Amino acid sequence: MHCQANNYVSYDNSVAYHGYQSFQAGEVTPEEAHRIGVETAKRMWGDDYEIVVTTHLNTANLHNHIVLNSVSFRTGRKFENHISDHYKLREISDEVCREYGKSVLENAPFYGGDKAYWVRKSGCVPHKDMLRHDVDEALACTIKPFDFELYLRSLGYQFVRNFKYQHPSVIAPDWQKPVRLSSLGKDYSREAILRRLQSQREDK
């Protein structure tokens, strides 16, 4: 994605955007969930952008992660990620889910009331739960702090404070404020993460 974006002058620090699509527990098979995710991505972005759709089975609610290269490989156009795009993506997702006979949240706001409660009720994952999962994934796939940061950036996170600071913190699209990694638990402090990365380097 870096290489593709660097071919065009429209490149900035947003290497990719990360979308999320979740289903009610027991409502879809992994194969159905993946087909719905791929179809949603195709209808949203067509053939202009490089997209990765992964279907995760690690929670009761099967869910898709959709990662979009921020720059079109056909036109060099930068995807702007406006709020109107968020509504369009939800409309397309709902349309595809209905075609497959799956339930959708009718007229649901993006946020409202106790955010964590609403997100759980909708079959999605609260910010900290999602971040904890993505941090674990990044830790499992990297051995250096720079690579760890790059991995999270590839999932759509931006570092407000990186590992030069005592409390690294990140923010994702649509989050109103950043989240400290240390707020995820004692195993996610700056020191704990650096120790784990160091241990994995030594194991190599």
Coordinates of C-alpha atoms in Angstrom, one line a residue:
M1 CA 0.0 0.0 0.0
H2 CA 2.9 2.3 0.7
C3 CA 4.4 1.6 -2.7
Q4 CA 1.1 2.1 -4.5
A5 CA 0.4 5.4 -2.7
N6 CA 3.9 6.7 -3.3
N7 CA 3.3 6.6 -7.0
Y8 CA 0.9 9.5 -6.7
V9 CA 1.2 13.0 -5.4
S10 CA -2.1 12.6 -3.5
Y11 CA -0.4 10.4 -0.9
D12 CA -0.4 11.4 2.8
N13 CA -0.1 9.5 6.1
S14 CA -3.4 7.7 5.6
V15 CA -2.1 4.5 4.1
A16 CA -5.4 2.6 4.5
Y17 CA -8.9 2.8 5.9
H18 CA -10.4 0.1 8.1
G19 CA -14.1 -0.9 8.0
Y20 CA -15.9 -3.3 10.2
Q21 CA -19.0 -5.4 9.5
S22 CA -20.6 -7.6 12.2
F23 CA -23.4 -10.1 12.3
Q24 CA -25.8 -11.4 14.9
A25 CA -24.6 -14.5 16.7
G26 CA -25.6 -17.7 14.9
E27 CA -27.0 -15.9 11.9
V28 CA -24.3 -16.6 9.3
T29 CA -21.7 -19.2 8.4
P30 CA -18.1 -18.1 7.9
E31 CA -18.5 -18.6 4.2
E32 CA -21.7 -16.4 4.1
A33 CA -20.1 -13.7 6.2
H34 CA -17.1 -13.5 3.9
R35 CA -19.2 -13.4 0.7
I36 CA -21.3 -10.6 2.2
G37 CA -18.1 -8.7 3.1
V38 CA -16.6 -9.1 -0.4
E39 CA -19.9 -8.1 -2.1
T40 CA -20.2 -5.0 0.2
A41 CA -16.7 -3.9 -0.7
K42 CA -17.2 -4.4 -4.4
R43 CA -20.4 -2.3 -4.4
M44 CA -18.8 0.4 -2.4
W45 CA -15.5 0.8 -4.2
G46 CA -15.9 -1.2 -7.4
D47 CA -12.6 -2.1 -9.1
D48 CA -10.8 1.1 -8.4
Y49 CA -9.2 0.3 -5.1
E50 CA -7.2 -2.6 -3.6
I51 CA -9.2 -4.1 -0.8
V52 CA -8.6 -6.9 1.7
V53 CA -11.6 -8.6 3.4
T54 CA -10.9 -10.9 6.3
T55 CA -13.6 -12.8 8.3
H56 CA -12.8 -13.3 12.0
L57 CA -14.3 -16.1 14.0
N58 CA -12.9 -15.3 17.4
T59 CA -16.1 -13.9 18.9
A60 CA -19.7 -15.1 19.0
N61 CA -20.5 -12.5 16.5
L62 CA -18.7 -13.3 13.2
H63 CA -17.4 -10.2 11.7
N64 CA -15.5 -8.8 8.7
H65 CA -12.6 -6.4 8.6
I66 CA -12.4 -4.5 5.4
V67 CA -9.0 -2.8 4.7
L68 CA -9.0 -0.3 1.8
N69 CA -5.8 1.1 0.1
S70 CA -6.3 4.8 0.5
V71 CA -5.1 5.5 -3.1
S72 CA -6.7 4.0 -6.3
F73 CA -4.4 1.9 -8.3
R74 CA -6.4 2.8 -11.4
T75 CA -6.7 6.6 -11.1
G76 CA -4.4 7.7 -8.3
R77 CA -7.5 9.3 -6.6
K78 CA -7.3 9.5 -2.8
F79 CA -10.3 8.2 -1.0
E80 CA -11.5 11.1 1.2
N81 CA -13.4 9.1 3.8
H82 CA -16.1 11.7 4.5
I83 CA -19.1 11.1 6.8
S84 CA -21.2 10.7 3.7
D85 CA -19.1 7.7 2.8
H86 CA -19.8 6.1 6.2
Y87 CA -23.6 6.4 5.6
K88 CA -23.2 5.0 2.0
L89 CA -21.2 2.0 3.3
R90 CA -23.8 1.2 5.9
E91 CA -26.6 1.5 3.3
I92 CA -24.7 -0.9 1.0
S93 CA -24.0 -3.3 3.8
D94 CA -27.6 -3.3 4.8
E95 CA -28.7 -3.8 1.2
V96 CA -26.4 -6.8 0.8
C97 CA -27.4 -8.3 4.1
R98 CA -31.1 -8.1 3.2
E99 CA -30.4 -9.8 -0.1
Y100 CA -28.8 -12.7 1.9
G101 CA -31.8 -12.7 4.3
K102 CA -29.8 -11.4 7.3
S103 CA -31.0 -8.9 9.9
V104 CA -29.9 -5.2 9.9
L105 CA -30.2 -2.4 12.5
E106 CA -33.1 -0.3 11.2
N107 CA -32.5 3.5 11.5
A108 CA -29.8 3.0 14.1
P109 CA -27.6 6.0 14.9
F110 CA -23.8 5.7 14.7
Y111 CA -23.5 6.6 18.3
G112 CA -25.9 7.1 21.1
G113 CA -26.3 6.7 24.9
D114 CA -23.8 4.5 26.5
K115 CA -21.5 3.9 23.4
A116 CA -20.0 0.6 24.6
Y117 CA -23.5 -0.7 25.5
W118 CA -25.0 0.3 22.2
V119 CA -22.1 -1.2 20.2
R120 CA -22.4 -4.5 22.1
K121 CA -26.1 -4.6 21.6
S122 CA -25.7 -4.0 17.8
G123 CA -23.5 -7.1 17.6
C124 CA -20.3 -5.1 17.2
V125 CA -17.3 -4.6 19.5
P126 CA -16.6 -1.6 21.8
H127 CA -13.6 0.5 21.0
K128 CA -11.3 -0.9 23.7
D129 CA -12.3 -4.5 22.9
M130 CA -11.6 -3.9 19.2
L131 CA -8.3 -2.1 19.9
R132 CA -7.2 -4.9 22.3
H133 CA -7.9 -7.5 19.7
D134 CA -6.0 -5.5 17.0
V135 CA -3.1 -4.8 19.4
D136 CA -2.8 -8.6 20.1
E137 CA -2.9 -9.3 16.3
A138 CA -0.2 -6.6 15.7
L139 CA 2.0 -8.1 18.5
A140 CA 1.6 -11.6 17.1
C141 CA 2.8 -10.4 13.7
T142 CA 5.7 -8.0 14.6
I143 CA 9.0 -8.0 16.5
K144 CA 10.0 -4.3 16.4
P145 CA 8.2 -1.2 17.8
F146 CA 8.3 0.5 14.4
D147 CA 6.7 -2.5 12.7
F148 CA 4.1 -2.8 15.5
E149 CA 3.1 0.9 14.9
L150 CA 3.0 0.3 11.1
Y151 CA 0.8 -2.7 11.5
L152 CA -1.8 -0.7 13.6
R153 CA -1.6 2.1 11.1
S154 CA -2.4 -0.4 8.3
L155 CA -5.6 -1.3 10.3
G156 CA -6.7 2.4 10.2
Y157 CA -5.3 3.6 13.6
Q158 CA -3.3 6.8 13.9
F159 CA -0.8 7.3 16.7
V160 CA -1.4 10.4 18.7
R161 CA 1.6 9.4 20.9
N162 CA 4.0 6.8 19.8
F163 CA 6.5 4.7 21.8
K164 CA 8.7 7.7 22.4
Y165 CA 6.1 8.7 25.1
Q166 CA 5.3 6.9 28.3
H167 CA 1.7 6.4 27.3
P168 CA 1.3 5.5 23.6
S169 CA -2.2 6.3 22.4
V170 CA -4.1 5.8 19.2
I171 CA -7.3 7.1 17.6
A172 CA -9.3 5.5 14.8
P173 CA -11.7 7.0 12.3
D174 CA -14.9 8.3 14.0
W175 CA -13.4 8.0 17.5
Q176 CA -14.0 11.3 19.3
K177 CA -10.8 11.0 21.5
P178 CA -7.7 8.8 21.5
V179 CA -7.3 5.7 23.7
R180 CA -4.1 4.9 25.7
L181 CA -2.9 1.4 25.1
S182 CA -2.2 1.1 28.8
S183 CA -5.9 1.5 29.5
L184 CA -6.4 -1.9 27.9
G185 CA -4.8 -3.6 30.9
K186 CA -1.5 -4.2 32.6
D187 CA -0.3 -6.3 29.7
Y188 CA -0.6 -3.3 27.4
S189 CA 1.6 -0.7 29.1
R190 CA 4.5 0.7 27.1
E191 CA 7.0 -1.4 29.0
A192 CA 4.9 -4.6 28.7
I193 CA 4.5 -4.3 24.9
L194 CA 8.2 -3.5 24.5
R195 CA 9.2 -6.5 26.6
R196 CA 7.0 -8.8 24.5
L197 CA 8.5 -7.4 21.2
Q198 CA 12.0 -7.9 22.7
S199 CA 11.2 -11.5 23.7
Q200 CA 9.9 -12.3 20.2
R201 CA 13.1 -10.8 18.6
E202 CA 15.2 -13.0 20.8
D203 CA 13.1 -16.1 19.9
K204 CA 13.9 -15.3 16.2

